[in-house]
Tab-separated table of C-alpha atoms and ligand atoms in Angstrom:
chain	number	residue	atom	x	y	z
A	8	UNK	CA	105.911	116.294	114.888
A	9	UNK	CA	107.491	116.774	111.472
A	10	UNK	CA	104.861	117.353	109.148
A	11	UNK	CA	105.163	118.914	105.352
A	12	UNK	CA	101.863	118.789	102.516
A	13	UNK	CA	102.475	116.364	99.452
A	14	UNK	CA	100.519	116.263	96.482
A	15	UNK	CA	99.053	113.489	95.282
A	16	UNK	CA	98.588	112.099	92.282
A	17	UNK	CA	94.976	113.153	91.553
A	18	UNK	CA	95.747	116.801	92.637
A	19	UNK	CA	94.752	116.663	96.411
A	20	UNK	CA	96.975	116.895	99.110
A	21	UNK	CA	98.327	114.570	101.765
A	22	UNK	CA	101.103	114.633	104.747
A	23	UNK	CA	104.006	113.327	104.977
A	24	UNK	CA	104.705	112.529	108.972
A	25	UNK	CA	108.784	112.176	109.189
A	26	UNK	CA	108.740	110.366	112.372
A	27	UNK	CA	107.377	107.332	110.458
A	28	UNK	CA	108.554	108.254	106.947
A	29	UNK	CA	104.402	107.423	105.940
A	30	UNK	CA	102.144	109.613	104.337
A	31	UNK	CA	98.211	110.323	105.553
A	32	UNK	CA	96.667	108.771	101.969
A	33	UNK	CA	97.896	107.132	98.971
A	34	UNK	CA	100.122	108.891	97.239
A	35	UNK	CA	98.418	107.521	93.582
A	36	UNK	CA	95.309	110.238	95.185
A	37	UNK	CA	94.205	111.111	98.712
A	38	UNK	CA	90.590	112.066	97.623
A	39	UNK	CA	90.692	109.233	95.129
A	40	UNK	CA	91.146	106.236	98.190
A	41	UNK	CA	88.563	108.316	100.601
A	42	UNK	CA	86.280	108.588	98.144
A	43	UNK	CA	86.512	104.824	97.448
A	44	UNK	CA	87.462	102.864	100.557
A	45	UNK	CA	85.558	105.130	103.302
A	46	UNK	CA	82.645	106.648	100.903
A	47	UNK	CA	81.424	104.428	98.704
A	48	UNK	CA	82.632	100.935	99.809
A	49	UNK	CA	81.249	101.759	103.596
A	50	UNK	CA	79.052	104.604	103.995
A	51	UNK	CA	77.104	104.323	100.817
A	52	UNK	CA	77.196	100.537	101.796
A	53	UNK	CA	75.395	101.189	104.724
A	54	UNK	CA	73.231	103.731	103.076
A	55	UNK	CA	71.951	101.010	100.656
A	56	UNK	CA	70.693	98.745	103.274
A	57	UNK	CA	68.163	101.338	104.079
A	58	UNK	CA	70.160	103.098	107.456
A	59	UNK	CA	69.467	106.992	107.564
A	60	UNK	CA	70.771	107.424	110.703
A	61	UNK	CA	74.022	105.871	111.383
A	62	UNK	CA	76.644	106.183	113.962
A	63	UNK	CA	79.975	106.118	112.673
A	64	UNK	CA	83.294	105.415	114.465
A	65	UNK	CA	86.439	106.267	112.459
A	66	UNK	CA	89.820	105.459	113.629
A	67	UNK	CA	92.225	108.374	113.347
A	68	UNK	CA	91.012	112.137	112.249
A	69	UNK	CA	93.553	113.202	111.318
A	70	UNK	CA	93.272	115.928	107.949
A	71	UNK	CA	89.482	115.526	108.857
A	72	UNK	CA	89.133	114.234	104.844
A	73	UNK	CA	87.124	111.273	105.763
A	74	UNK	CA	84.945	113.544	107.958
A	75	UNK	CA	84.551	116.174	105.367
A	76	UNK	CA	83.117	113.766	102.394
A	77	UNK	CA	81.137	112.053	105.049
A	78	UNK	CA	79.309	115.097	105.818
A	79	UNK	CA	79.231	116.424	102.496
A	80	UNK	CA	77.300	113.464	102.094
A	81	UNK	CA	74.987	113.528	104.868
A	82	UNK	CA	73.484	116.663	103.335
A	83	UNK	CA	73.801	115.689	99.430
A	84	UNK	CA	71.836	112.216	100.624
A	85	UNK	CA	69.629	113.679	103.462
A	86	UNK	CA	70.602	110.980	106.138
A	87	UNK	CA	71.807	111.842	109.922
A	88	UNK	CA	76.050	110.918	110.656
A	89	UNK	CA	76.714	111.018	114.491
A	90	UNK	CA	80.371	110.812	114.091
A	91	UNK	CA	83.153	109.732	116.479
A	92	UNK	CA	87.132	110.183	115.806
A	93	UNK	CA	89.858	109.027	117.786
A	94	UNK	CA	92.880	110.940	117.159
A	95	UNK	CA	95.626	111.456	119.876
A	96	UNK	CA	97.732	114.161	117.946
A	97	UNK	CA	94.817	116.797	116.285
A	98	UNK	CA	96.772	119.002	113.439
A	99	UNK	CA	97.791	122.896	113.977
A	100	UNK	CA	95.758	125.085	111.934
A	101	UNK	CA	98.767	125.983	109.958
A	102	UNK	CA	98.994	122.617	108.568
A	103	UNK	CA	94.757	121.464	107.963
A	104	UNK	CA	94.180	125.404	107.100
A	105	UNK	CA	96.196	124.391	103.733
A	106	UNK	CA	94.973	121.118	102.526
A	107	UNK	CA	92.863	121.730	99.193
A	108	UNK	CA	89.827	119.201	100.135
A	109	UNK	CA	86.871	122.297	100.268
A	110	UNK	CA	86.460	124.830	98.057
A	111	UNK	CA	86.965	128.250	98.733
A	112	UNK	CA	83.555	128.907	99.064
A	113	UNK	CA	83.167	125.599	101.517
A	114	UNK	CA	86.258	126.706	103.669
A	115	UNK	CA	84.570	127.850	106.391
A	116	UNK	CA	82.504	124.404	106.888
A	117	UNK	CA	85.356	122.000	106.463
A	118	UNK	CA	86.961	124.387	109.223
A	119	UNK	CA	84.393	123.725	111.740
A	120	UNK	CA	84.916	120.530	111.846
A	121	UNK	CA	88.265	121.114	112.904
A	122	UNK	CA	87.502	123.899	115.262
A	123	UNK	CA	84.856	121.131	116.902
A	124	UNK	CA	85.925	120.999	120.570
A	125	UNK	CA	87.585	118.266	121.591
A	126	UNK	CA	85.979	115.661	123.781
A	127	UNK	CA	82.326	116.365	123.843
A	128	UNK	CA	79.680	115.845	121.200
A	129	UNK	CA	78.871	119.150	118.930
A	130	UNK	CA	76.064	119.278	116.547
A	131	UNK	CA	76.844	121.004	113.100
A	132	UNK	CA	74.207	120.630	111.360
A	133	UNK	CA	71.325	118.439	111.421
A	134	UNK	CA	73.305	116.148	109.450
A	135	UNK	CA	75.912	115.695	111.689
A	136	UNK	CA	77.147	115.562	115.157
A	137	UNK	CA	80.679	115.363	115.669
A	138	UNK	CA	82.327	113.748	118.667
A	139	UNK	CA	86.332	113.932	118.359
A	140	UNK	CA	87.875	112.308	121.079
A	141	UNK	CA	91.345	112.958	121.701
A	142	UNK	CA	92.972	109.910	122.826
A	143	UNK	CA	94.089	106.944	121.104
A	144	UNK	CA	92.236	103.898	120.439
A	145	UNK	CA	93.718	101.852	122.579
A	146	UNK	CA	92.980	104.190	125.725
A	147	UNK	CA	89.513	105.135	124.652
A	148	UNK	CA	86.526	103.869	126.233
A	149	UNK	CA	84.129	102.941	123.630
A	150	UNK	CA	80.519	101.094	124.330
A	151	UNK	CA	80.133	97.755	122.716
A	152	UNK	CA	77.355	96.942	119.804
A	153	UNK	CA	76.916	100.714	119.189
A	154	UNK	CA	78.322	102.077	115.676
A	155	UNK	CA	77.061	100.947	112.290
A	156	UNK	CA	80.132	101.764	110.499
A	157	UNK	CA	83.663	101.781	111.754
A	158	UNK	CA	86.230	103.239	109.180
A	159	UNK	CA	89.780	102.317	110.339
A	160	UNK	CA	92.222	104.521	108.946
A	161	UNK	CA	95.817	104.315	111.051
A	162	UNK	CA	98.852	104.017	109.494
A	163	UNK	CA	99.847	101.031	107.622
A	164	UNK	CA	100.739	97.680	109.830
A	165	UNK	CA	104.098	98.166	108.773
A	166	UNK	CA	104.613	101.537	110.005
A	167	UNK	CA	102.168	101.590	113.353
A	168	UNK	CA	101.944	97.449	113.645
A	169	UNK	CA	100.395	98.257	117.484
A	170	UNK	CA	97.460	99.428	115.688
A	171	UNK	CA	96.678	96.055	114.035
A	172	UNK	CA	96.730	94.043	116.644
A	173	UNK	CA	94.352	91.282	117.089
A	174	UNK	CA	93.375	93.488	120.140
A	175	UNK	CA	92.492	96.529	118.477
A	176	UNK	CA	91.045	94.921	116.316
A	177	UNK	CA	88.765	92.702	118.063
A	178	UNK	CA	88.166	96.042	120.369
A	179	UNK	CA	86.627	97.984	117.170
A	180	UNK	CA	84.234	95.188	115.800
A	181	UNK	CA	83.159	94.623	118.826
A	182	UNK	CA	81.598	98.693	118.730
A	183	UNK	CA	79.760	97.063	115.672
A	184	UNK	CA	75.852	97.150	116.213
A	185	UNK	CA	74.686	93.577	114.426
A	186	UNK	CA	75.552	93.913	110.590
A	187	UNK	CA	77.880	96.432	110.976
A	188	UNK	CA	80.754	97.097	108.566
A	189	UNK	CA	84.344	97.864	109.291
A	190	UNK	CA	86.666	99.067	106.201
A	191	UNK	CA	89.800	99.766	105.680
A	192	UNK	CA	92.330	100.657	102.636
A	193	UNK	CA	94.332	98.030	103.817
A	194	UNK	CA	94.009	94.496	102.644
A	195	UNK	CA	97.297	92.192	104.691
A	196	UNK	CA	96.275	88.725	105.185
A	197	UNK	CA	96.900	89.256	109.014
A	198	UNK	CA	94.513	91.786	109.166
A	199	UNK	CA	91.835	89.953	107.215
A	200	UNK	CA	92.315	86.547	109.309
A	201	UNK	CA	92.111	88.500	112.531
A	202	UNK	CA	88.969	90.192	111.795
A	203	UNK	CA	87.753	86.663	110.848
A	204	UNK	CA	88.440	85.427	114.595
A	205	UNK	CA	86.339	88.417	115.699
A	206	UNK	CA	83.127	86.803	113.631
A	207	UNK	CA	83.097	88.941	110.656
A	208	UNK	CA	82.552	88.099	106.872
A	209	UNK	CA	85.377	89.309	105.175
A	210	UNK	CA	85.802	90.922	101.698
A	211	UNK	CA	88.776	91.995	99.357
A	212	UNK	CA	87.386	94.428	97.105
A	213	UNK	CA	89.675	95.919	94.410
A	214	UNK	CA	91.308	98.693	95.957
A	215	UNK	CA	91.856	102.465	94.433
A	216	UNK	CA	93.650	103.507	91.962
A	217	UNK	CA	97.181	101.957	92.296
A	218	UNK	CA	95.864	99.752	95.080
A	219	UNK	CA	94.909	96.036	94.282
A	220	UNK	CA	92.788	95.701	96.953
A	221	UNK	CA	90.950	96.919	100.726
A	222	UNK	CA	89.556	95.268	103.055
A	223	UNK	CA	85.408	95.079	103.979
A	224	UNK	CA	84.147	93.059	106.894
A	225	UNK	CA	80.591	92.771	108.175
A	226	UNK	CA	79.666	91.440	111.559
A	227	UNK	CA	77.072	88.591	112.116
B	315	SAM	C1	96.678	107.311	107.980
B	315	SAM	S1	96.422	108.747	108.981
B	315	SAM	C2	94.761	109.062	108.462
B	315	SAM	C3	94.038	110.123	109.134
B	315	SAM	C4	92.697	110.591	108.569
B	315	SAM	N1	91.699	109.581	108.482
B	315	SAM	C5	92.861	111.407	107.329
B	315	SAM	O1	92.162	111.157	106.341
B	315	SAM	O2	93.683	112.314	107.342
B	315	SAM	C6	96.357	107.974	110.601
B	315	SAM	C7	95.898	108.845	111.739
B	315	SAM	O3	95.873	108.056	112.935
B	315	SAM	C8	96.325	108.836	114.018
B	315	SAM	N2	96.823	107.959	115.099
B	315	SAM	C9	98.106	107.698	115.440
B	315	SAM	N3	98.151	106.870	116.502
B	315	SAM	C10	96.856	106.600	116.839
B	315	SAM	C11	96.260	105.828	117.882
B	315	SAM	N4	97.011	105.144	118.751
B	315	SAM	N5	94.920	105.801	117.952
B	315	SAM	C12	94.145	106.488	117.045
B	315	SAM	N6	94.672	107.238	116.040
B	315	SAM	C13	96.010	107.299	115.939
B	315	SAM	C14	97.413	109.679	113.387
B	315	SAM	O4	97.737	110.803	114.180
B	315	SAM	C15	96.800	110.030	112.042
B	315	SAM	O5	96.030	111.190	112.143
């Protein structure tokens, strides 16, 4: 894997991954589309209909940034995460050792999530239990109607189209407990019609900054 740190546009890194000539985040702001696809337009989504303990699936771990706000705000907000990753190719510590998401001072927790062992559930806090599972989400066994919150975050359907599929997709709503949400920062009209034919109400909310839009689908 050919992997070199970008800046982004609101001063927080991303990767660039060579193989696929794609980068981890937007480039207009990697903290900028977390912050706004995965944290406020799902988890605080779910946090407003009254859940304080959620289970949360996410869909490639990659720089851990989505797991690193999430459990920032578990303990700013006082609610319980359990969180499960799928990620088949986990980062050297060179490379997530060097991304700018935690302050100096918060270095040592953001590591710990990457240190987490792989494959088995470790508690961190009790805010939040990680469970990284190294595989990819097409191997993985997951159970059916158990998550409240699914953030898919693979590379765009251009780049990693086997990720999109109507398969993988149907396979990840159907982890959704009853009135679960699913988001991602991606908003294609395939994507969107085949999470319809899985039975979820679909949204396009304006995307992040240099984004128009991103996807949100619930499941009824
Ligand atoms: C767009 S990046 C985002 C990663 C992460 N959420 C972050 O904020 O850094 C996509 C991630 O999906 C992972 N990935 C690639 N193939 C996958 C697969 N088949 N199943 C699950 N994850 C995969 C990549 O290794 C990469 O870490």
């Amino acid at each position: 894997m050919n992997i070199k740190p970008l800046l982004t546009a609101d001063g927080s890194h991303t990767l660039y991954l060579e193989e696929l000539d794609e980068t981890y985040h937007s480039r207009h702001g990697a903290l900028q589309e977390s912050l706004h696809v995965f944290i406020q337009n799902g988890l605080e989504f779910v946090v407003r209909s009254g859940l304080q303990n959620i289970f949360l699936l996410e869909v490639g771990f990659g720089t851990g940034l989505n797991a690193w706000l999430t459990f920032q705000a578990a303990l700013a907000q006082g609610i319980t995460v359990h969180y499960t990753c799928v990620e088949p190719f986990p980062l050297p510590e060179a490379i997530w050792s060097n991304l700018n998401y935690a302050p100096a001072e918060q270095q040592n927790d953001f590591a710990l999530l990457h240190r987490s062992e792989w494959n088995r559930t470790v508690s961190l806090n009790q805010h939040f239990e990680l469970t990284k599972l190294q595989t990819t989400i097409q191997e993985v066994r997951i159970p059916e109607s158990h998550f409240h919150l699914v953030y898919f975050d693979a590379f765009a359907p251009s780049k990693q189209p086997e990720l999109w599929t109507p398969d993988v997709l149907a396979k990840t709503t159907a982890s959704l407990q009853h009135q679960g949400v699913w988001v991602t920062y991606s908003a294609k009209g395939e994507v969107r019609r085949s999470l319809m034919q899985c039975g979820m109400t679909v949204e396009r909310l304006p995307g992040p900054p240099g984004k128009k839009h991103m996807l949100r689908a619930v499941k009824h």
